[in-house]
Coordinates of C-alpha atoms and ligand atoms in Angstrom, one line a residue:
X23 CA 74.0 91.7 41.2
X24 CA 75.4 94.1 43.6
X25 CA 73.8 93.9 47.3
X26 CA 75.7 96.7 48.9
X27 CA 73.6 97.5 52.0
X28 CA 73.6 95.2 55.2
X29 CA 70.3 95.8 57.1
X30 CA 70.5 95.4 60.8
X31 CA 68.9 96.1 63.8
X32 CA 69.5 98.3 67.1
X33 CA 67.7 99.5 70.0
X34 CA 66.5 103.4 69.6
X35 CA 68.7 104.4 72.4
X36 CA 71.5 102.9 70.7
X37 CA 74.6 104.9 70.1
X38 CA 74.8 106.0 66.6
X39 CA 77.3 105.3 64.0
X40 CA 78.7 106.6 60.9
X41 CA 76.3 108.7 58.6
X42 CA 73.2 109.8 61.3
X43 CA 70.0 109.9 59.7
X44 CA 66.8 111.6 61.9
X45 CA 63.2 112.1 60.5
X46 CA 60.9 115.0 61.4
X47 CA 57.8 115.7 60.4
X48 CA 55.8 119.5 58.7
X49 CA 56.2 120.2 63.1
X50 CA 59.8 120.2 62.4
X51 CA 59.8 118.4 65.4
X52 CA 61.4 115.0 66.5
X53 CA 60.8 112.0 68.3
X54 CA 61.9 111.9 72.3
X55 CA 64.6 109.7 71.4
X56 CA 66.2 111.8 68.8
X57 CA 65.5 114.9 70.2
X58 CA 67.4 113.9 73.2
X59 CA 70.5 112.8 70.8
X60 CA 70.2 116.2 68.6
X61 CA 70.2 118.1 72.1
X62 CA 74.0 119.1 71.4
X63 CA 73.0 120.6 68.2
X64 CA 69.5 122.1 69.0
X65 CA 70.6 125.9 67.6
X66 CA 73.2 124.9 64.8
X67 CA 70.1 123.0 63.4
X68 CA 67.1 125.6 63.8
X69 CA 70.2 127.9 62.6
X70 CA 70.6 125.3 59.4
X71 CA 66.9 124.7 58.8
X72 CA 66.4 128.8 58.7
X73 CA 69.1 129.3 56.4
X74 CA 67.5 126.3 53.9
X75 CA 64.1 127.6 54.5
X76 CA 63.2 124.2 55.3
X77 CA 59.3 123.3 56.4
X78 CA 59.1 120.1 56.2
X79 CA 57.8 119.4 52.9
X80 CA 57.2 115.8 52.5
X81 CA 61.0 114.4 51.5
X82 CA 62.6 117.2 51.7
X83 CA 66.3 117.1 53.4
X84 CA 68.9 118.9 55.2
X85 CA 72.9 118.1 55.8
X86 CA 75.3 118.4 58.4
X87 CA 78.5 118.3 57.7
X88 CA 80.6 117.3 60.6
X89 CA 78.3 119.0 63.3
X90 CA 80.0 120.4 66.2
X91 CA 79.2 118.2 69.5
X92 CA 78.1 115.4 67.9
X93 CA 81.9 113.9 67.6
X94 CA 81.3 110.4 66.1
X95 CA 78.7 112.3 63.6
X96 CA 80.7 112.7 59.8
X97 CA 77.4 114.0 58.8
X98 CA 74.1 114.2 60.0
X99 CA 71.0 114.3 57.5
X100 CA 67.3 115.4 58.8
X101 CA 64.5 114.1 56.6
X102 CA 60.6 115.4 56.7
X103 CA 58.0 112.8 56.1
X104 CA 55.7 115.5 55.5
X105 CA 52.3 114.7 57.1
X106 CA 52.9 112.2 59.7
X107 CA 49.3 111.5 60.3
X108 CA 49.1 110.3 56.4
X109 CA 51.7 107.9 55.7
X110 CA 51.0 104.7 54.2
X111 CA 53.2 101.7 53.6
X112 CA 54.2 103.1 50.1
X113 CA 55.8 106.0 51.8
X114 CA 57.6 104.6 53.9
X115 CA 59.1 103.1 50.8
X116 CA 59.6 105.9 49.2
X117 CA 61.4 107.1 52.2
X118 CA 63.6 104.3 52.4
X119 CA 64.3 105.1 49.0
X120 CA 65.6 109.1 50.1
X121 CA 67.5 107.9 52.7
X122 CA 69.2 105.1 50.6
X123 CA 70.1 108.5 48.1
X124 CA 71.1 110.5 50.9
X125 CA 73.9 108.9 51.9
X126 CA 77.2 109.1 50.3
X127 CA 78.6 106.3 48.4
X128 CA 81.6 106.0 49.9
X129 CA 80.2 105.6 53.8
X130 CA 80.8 102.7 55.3
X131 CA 78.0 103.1 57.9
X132 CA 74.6 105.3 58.8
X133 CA 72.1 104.9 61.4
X134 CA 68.4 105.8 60.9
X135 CA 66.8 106.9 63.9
X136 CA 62.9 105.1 62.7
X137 CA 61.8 107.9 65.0
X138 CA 58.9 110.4 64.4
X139 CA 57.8 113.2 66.5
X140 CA 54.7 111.0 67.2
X141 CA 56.9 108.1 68.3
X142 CA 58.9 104.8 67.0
X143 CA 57.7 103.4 63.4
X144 CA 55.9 100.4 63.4
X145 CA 57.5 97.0 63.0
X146 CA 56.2 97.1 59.7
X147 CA 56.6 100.6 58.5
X148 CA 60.3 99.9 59.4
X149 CA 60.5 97.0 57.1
X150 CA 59.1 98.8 54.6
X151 CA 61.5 101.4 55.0
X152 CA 64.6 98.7 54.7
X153 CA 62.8 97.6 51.6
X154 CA 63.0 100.6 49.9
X155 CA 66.6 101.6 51.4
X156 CA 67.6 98.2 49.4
X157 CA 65.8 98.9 46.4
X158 CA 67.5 102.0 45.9
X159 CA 70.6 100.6 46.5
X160 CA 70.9 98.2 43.8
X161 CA 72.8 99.3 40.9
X162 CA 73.2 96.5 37.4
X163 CA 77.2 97.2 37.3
X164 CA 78.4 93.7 36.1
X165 CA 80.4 94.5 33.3
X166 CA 81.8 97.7 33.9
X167 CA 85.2 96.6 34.4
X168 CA 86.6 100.4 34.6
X169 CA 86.7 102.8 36.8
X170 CA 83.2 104.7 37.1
X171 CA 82.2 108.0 37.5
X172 CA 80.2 108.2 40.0
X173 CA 81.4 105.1 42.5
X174 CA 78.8 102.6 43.2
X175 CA 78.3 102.2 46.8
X176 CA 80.2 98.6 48.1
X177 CA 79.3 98.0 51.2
X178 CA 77.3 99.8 53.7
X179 CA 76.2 98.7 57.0
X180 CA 73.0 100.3 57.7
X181 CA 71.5 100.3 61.7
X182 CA 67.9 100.8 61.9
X183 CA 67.1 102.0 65.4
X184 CA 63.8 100.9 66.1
X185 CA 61.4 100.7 69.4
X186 CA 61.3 96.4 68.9
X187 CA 64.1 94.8 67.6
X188 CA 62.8 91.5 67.6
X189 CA 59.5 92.2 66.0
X190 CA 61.1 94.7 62.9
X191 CA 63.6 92.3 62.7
X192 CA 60.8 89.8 61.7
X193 CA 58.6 92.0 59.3
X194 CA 61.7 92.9 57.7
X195 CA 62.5 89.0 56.9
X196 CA 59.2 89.2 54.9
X197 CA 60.1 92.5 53.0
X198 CA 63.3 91.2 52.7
X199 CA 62.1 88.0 50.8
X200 CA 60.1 90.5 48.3
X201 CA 63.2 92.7 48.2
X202 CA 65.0 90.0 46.7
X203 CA 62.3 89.1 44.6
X204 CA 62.4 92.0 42.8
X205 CA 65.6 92.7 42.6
X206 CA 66.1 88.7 41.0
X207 CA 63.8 89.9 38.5
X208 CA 65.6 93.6 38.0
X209 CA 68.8 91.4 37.3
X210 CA 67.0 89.3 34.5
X211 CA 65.8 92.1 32.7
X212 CA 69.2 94.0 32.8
X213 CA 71.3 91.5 31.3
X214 CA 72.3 91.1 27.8
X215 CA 70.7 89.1 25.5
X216 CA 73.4 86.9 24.6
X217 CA 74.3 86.2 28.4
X218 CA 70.1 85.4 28.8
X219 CA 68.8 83.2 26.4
X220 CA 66.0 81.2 27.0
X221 CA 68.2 78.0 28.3
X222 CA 70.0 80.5 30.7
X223 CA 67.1 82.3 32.1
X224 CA 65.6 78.8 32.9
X225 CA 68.5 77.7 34.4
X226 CA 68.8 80.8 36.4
X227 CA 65.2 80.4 37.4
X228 CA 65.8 76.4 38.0
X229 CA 68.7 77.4 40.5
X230 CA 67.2 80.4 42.8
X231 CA 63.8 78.8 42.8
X232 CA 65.0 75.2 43.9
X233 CA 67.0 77.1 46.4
X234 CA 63.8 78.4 48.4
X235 CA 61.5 75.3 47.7
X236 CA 59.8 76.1 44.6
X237 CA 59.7 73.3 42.6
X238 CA 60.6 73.6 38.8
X239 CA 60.4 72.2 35.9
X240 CA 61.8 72.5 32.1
X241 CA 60.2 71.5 29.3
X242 CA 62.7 71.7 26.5
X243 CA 62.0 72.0 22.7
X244 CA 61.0 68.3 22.5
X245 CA 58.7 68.5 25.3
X246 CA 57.0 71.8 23.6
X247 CA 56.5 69.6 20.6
X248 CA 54.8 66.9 22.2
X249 CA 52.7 69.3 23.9
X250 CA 51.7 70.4 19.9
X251 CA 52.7 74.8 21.5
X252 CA 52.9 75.4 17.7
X253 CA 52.7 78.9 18.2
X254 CA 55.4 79.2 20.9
X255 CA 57.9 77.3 19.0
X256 CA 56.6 79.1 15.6
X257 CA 58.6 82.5 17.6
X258 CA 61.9 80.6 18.0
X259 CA 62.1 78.8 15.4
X260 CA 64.5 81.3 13.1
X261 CA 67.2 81.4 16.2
X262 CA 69.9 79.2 16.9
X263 CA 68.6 79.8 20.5
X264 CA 66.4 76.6 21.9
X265 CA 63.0 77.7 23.4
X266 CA 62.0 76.8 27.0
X267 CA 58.9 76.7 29.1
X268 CA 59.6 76.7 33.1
X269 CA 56.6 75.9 35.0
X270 CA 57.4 76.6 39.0
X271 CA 55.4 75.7 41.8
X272 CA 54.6 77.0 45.3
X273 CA 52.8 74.9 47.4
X274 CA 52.4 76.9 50.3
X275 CA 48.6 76.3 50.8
X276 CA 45.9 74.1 51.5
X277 CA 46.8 70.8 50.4
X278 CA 43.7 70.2 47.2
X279 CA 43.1 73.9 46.8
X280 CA 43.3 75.1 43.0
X281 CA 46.5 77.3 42.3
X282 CA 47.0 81.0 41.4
X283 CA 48.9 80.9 38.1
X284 CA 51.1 83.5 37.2
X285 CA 52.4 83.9 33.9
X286 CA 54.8 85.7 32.1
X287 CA 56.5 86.8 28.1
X288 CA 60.0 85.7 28.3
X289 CA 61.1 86.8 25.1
X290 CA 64.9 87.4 25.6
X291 CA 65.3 89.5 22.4
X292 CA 63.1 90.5 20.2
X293 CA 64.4 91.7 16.6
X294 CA 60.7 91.3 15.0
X295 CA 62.0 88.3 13.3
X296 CA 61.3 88.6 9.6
X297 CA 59.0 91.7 9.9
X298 CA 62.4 93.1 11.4
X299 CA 62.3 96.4 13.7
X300 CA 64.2 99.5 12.9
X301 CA 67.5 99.5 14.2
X302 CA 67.1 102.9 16.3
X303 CA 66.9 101.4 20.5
X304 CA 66.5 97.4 19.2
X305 CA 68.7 97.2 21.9
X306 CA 65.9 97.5 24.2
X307 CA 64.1 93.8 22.7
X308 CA 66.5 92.2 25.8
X309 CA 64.3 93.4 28.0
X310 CA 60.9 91.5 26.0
X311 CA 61.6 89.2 29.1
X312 CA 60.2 91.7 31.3
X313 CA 56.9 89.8 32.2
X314 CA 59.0 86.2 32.8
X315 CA 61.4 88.0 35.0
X316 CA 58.3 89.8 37.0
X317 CA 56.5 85.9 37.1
X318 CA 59.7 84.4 38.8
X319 CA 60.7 86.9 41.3
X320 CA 57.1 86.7 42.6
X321 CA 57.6 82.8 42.8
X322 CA 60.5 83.3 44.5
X323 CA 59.0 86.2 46.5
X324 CA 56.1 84.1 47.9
X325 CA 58.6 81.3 48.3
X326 CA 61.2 83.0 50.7
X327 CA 58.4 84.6 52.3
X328 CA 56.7 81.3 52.6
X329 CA 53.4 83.1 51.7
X330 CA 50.2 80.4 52.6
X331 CA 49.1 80.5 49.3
X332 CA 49.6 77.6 46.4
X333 CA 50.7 79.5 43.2
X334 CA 52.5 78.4 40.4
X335 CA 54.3 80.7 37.6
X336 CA 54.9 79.2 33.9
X337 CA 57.2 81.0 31.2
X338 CA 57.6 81.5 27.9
X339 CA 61.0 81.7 26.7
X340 CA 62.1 82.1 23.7
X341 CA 64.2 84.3 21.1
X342 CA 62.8 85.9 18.2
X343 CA 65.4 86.3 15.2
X344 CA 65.3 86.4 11.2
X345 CA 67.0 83.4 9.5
X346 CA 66.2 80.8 6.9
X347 CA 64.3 78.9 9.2
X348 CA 62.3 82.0 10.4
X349 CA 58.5 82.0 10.4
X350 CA 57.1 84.2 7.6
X351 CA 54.4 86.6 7.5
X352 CA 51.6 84.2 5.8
X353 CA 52.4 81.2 7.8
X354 CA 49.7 79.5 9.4
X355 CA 50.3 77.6 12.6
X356 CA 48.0 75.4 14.9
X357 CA 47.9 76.6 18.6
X358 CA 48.1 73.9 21.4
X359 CA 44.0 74.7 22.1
X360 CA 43.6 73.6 18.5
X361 CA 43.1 77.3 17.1
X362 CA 44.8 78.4 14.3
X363 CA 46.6 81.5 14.0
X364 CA 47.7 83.6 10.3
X365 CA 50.5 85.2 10.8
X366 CA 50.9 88.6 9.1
X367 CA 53.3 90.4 11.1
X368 CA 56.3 88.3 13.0
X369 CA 56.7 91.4 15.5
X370 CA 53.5 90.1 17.2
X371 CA 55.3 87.3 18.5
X372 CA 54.3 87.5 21.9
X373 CA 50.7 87.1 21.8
X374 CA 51.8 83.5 20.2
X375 CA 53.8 82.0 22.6
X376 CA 51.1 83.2 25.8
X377 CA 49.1 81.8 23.6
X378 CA 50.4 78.1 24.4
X379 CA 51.0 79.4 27.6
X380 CA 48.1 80.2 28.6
X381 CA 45.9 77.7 27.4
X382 CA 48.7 74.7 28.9
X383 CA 48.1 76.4 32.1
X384 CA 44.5 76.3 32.3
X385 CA 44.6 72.8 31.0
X386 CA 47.2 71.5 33.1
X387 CA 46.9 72.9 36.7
X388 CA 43.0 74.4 36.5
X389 CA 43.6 77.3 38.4
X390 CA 41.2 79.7 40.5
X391 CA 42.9 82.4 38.2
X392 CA 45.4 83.5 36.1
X393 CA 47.1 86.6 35.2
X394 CA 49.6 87.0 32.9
X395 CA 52.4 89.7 32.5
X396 CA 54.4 90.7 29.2
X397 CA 55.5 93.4 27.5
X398 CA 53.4 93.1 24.8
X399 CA 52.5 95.9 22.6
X400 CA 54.0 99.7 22.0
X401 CA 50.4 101.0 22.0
X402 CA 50.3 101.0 25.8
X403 CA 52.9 103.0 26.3
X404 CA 51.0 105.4 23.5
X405 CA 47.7 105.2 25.5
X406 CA 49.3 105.2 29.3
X407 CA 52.9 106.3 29.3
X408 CA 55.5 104.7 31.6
X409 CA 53.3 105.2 34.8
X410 CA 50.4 103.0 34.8
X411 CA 50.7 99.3 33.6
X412 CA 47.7 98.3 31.4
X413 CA 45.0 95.8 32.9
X414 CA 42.3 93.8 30.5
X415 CA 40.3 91.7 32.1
X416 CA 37.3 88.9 32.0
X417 CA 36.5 89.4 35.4
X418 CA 35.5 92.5 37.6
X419 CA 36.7 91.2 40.6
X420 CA 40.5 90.5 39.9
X421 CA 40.3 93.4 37.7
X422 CA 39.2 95.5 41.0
X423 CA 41.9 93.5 43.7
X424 CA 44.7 94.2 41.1
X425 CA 43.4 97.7 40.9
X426 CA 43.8 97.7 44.6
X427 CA 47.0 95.9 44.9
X428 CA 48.6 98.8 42.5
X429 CA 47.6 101.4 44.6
X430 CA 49.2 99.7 47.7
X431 CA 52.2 98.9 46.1
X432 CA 52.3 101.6 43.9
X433 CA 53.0 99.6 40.7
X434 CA 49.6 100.9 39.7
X435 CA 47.5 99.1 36.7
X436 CA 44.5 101.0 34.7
X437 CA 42.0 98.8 33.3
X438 CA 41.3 99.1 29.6
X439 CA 38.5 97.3 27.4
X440 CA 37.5 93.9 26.3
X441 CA 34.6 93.5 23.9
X442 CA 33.4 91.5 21.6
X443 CA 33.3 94.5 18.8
X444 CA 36.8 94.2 18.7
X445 CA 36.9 90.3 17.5
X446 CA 36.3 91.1 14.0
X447 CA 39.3 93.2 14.0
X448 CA 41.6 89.9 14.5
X449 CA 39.2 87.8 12.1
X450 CA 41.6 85.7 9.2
X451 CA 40.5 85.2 5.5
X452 CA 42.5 81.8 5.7
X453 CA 42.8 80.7 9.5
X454 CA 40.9 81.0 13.2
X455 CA 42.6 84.4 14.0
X456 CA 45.2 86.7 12.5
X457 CA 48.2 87.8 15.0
X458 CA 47.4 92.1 14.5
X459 CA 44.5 93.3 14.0
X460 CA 45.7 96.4 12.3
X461 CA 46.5 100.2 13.5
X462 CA 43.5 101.0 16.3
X463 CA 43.5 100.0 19.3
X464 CA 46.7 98.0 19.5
X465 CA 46.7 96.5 22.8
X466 CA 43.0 96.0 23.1
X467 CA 43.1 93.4 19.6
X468 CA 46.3 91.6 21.5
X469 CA 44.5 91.2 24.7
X470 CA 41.0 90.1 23.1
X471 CA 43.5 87.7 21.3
X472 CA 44.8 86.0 24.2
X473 CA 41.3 86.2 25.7
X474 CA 40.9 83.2 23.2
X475 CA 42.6 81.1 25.4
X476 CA 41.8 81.2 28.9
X477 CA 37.7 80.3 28.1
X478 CA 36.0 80.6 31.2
X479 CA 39.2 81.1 33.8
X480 CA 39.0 84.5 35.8
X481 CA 41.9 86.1 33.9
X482 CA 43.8 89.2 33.5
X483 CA 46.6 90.6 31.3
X484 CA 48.3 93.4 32.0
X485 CA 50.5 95.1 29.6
X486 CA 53.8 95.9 31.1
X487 CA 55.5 97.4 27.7
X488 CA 55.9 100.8 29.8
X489 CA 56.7 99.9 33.0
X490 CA 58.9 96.9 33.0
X491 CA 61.8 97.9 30.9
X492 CA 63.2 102.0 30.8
X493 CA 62.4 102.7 33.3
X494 CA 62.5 106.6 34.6
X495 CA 64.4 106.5 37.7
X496 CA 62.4 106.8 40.5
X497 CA 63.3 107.1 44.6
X498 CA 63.2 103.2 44.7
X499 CA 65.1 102.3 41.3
X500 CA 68.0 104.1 39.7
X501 CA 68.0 100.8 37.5
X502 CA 66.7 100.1 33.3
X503 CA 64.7 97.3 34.8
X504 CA 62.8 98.1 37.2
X505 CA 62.0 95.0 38.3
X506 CA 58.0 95.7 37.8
X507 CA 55.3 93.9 39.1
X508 CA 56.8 91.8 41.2
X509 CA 55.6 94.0 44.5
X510 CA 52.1 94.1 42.4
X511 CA 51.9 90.4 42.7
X512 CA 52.8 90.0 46.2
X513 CA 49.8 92.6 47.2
X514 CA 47.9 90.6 45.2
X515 CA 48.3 87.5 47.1
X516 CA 48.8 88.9 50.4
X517 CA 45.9 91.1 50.1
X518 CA 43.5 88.6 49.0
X519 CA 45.0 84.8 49.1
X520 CA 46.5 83.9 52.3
X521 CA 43.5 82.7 54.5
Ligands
BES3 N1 57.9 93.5 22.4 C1 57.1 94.3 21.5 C2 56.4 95.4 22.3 C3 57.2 96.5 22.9 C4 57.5 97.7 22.3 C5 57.7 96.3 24.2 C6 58.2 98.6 22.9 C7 58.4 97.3 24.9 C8 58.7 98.4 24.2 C9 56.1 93.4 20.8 O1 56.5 92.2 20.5 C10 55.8 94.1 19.5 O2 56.7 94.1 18.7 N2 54.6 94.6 19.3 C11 54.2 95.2 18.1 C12 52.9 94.6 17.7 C13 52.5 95.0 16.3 C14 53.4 94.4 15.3 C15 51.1 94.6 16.1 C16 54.1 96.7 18.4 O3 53.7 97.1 19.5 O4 54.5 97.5 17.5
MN4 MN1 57.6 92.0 18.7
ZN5 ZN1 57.9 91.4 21.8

């Protein structure tokens, strides 16, 4: 994990240093503050903005190299918001995000001015800002041991000039906590599968998590056995790799109220097992974890944050491999709810281990609601591409916050169908259910699967196959993992959990 920025904190009038970054707005305008600092430059830049025909589209820059009467200025970059008047938090993301790309990877420091022709950014608009200035800045280099092409930044010290130190300083330690949240979870899904096997991720999770006062727990193959999760430990039972389930909880809440549960696919590879996948991009099964990675960088999001909210987060892990001991397509195996489950195609392994999941969590902790996360099926990225995350719901009103919550964060969900017309599709000659209920509707039959084990729980899955892993760089995330859903979740709570 590199963390290459260093966020501080300076008063607006402070003198700059390093890299100067100043934002204007479609007026081409700036705030008083920056307008007084730019003073020395006021003709080289309406000279420079000419000859760039710049109008202050939304994000778009200009550059100054070495500008003449601003001596301790190596380079001064001017960034347009756009509209001013129309800037929501996601923006300012965003725009943390451009900065972040804007400056070179070598610089050693840059000052933001946070600065609009209007007037000084809001202590949280600010934070958001940093947020997305470290989000950008992460880069999964670990084991590139030569020399790269394109140097990753090592260490930048980055002053934020704002109108309040004191109170950006503390909406940033909030950001901050989600920052790292997601950026925990970015490094889970990056790493390679033989580094990040089930033990490992739990012990990863065991370590960060105990660190901000989450408390764990590990339930190791004996424990799963005892618990009868039949299904989950049908999925690991061909690798040499023991299964885990980590159940963490933040109690952050009233003292007797029922929990949120989150919870989360950790499947650290998945070859198919004996219905094997083609070899073309299996590579990519390392990153089946996606949902269990977005599940405990949330715990440790709302933990660091010390969100009021009691939530806990339980994972699946497990590895799903071909070997003598494999499951088989035919196999039938009893669930932990009792259910039993045919299995015709291996490859839909990880409907079978939320299955134990899901139903242990309801069972154990009987929570106000549960949502799970996992990358789940190929059809979703068929039916909604790498933009949208796919939401199923029993319950209109989660189903609408989570709606909302992606539109804030802009990790944005679109609900698909339940129905009951869909059952027959998953219907067994021999057993309760079958694991795939054939070539329509792919990720609907999955999610009306699982919906046979929360019963009556207000429930959601969403389908993070496209979003979570791949990922097409973006002004926040040059990174494979994206780290997805992790902001979702912390919307989610914030926006409708904490008093
Ligand atoms: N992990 C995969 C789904 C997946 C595919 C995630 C591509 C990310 C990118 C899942 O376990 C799987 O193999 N699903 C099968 C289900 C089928 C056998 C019913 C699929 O989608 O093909
Ligand atoms: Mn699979
Ligand atoms: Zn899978």
């Amino acid at each position: 994990m590199s963390e290459p920025v260093n966020i501080s904190f300076a008063k607006l009038s402070a003198a700059p240093k390093g890299v100067l970054i100043v934002l204007t707005d479609e007026s081409l305008a700036f705030g008083p503050i920056a307008q007084k600092l730019l003073n020395p430059v006021d003709d080289a830049l309406t000279r420079a903005f000419d000859a760039e025909r710049f109008k202050g589209k939304a994000f778009s820059c200009v550059d100054m190299l070495a500008p003449a009467g601003l001596q301790q200025v190596p380079r001064l970059v001017i960034i347009s918001v756009g509209k001013a008047d129309e800037l929501k938090a996601k923006d300012f993301l965003k725009l943390g995000g451009v900065i972040a790309g804007r400056i070179p990877a070598g610089a050693k420091e840059a000052t933001v001015v946070a600065e609009l022709p209007g007037g000084s950014l809001a202590a949280e608009d600010v934070a958001e800002l940093a947020l997305g200035l470290r989000l950008r800045s992460y880069a999964f280099d670990r084991y590139k041991t030569k020399k790269k092409d394109e140097p990753a930044r090592e260490s930048l010290e980055l002053h934020l000039q704002v109108a309040e130190e004191a109170s950006a300083e503390k909406a940033w330690t909030t950001r901050e906590a989600v920052g790292e949240g997601v950026l925990f979870a970015r490094d889970l899904v990056n790493e390679p599968p033989n580094v990040l096997d089930p033990p490992e991720f739990a012990r990863r999770a065991q370590e960060r998590l105990s660190a901000v006062g989450v408390e764990v727990d590990v339930l190791d193959e004996p424990a799963l056995a005892k618990l009868n999760m039949r299904a989950l430990l049908g999925v690991g039972q061909g690798s040499i790799k023991e299964s885990r389930v980590v159940v963490m909880r933040w109690n952050g809440g009233k003292k007797d109220e029922a929990p949120l549960a989150f919870i989360g696919k950790g499947v650290t590879f998945d070859s198919g097992g004996i219905s094997i996948k083609p070899g073309a991009g299996m590579e990519d099964m390392k990153g089946d974890m996606g949902g269990a990675a977005c599940v405990t960088g949330t715990l440790y999001a709302l933990a660091a944050r010390k969100a009021k909210v009691n939530a806990i987060g339980v994972i699946g892990l497990v590895e799903n491999m071909p070997d003598g001991a494999a499951q088989r397509p035919g196999d039938i195996v009893t669930s932990m709810s009792g259910q039993t489950i045919e299995i015709i195609n291996t490859d839909a392994e990880g409907r079978l281990v939320l299955a134990d999941v899901l139903w242990y969590t309801k069972e154990t902790f009987k929570p106000k609601l549960m949502v799970d996360l996992a990358t789940l099926t190929g059809a979703i990225m068929v039916a909604l591409g790498q933009e949208y995350a796919g939401l199923f719901s029993n319950d209109d009103e989660l189903a609408e916050a989570l709606t909302a919550a992606g539109a804030s964060s802009g990790e944005k969900v679109w609900r698909m169908p339940l129905a009951p017309e869909y059952d027959k599709l998953i219907d067994s000659k021999f057993a309760d259910m079958k694991n795939t209920g054939g070539r329509f509707g792919g990720s609907i039959t999955a999610a009306q699967f699982l919906q046979r084990y929360v019963d009556k729980t207000p429930w959601a899955h969403v389908d993070i196959a496209g979003t979570a892993m791949a990922s097409p760089a973006s002004d926040i995330n040059k990174s494979w993992g994206a780290g997805w859903g992790v902001r979702l979740l912390d919307r989610l709570v914030a926006e409708n959990h904490e008093g």
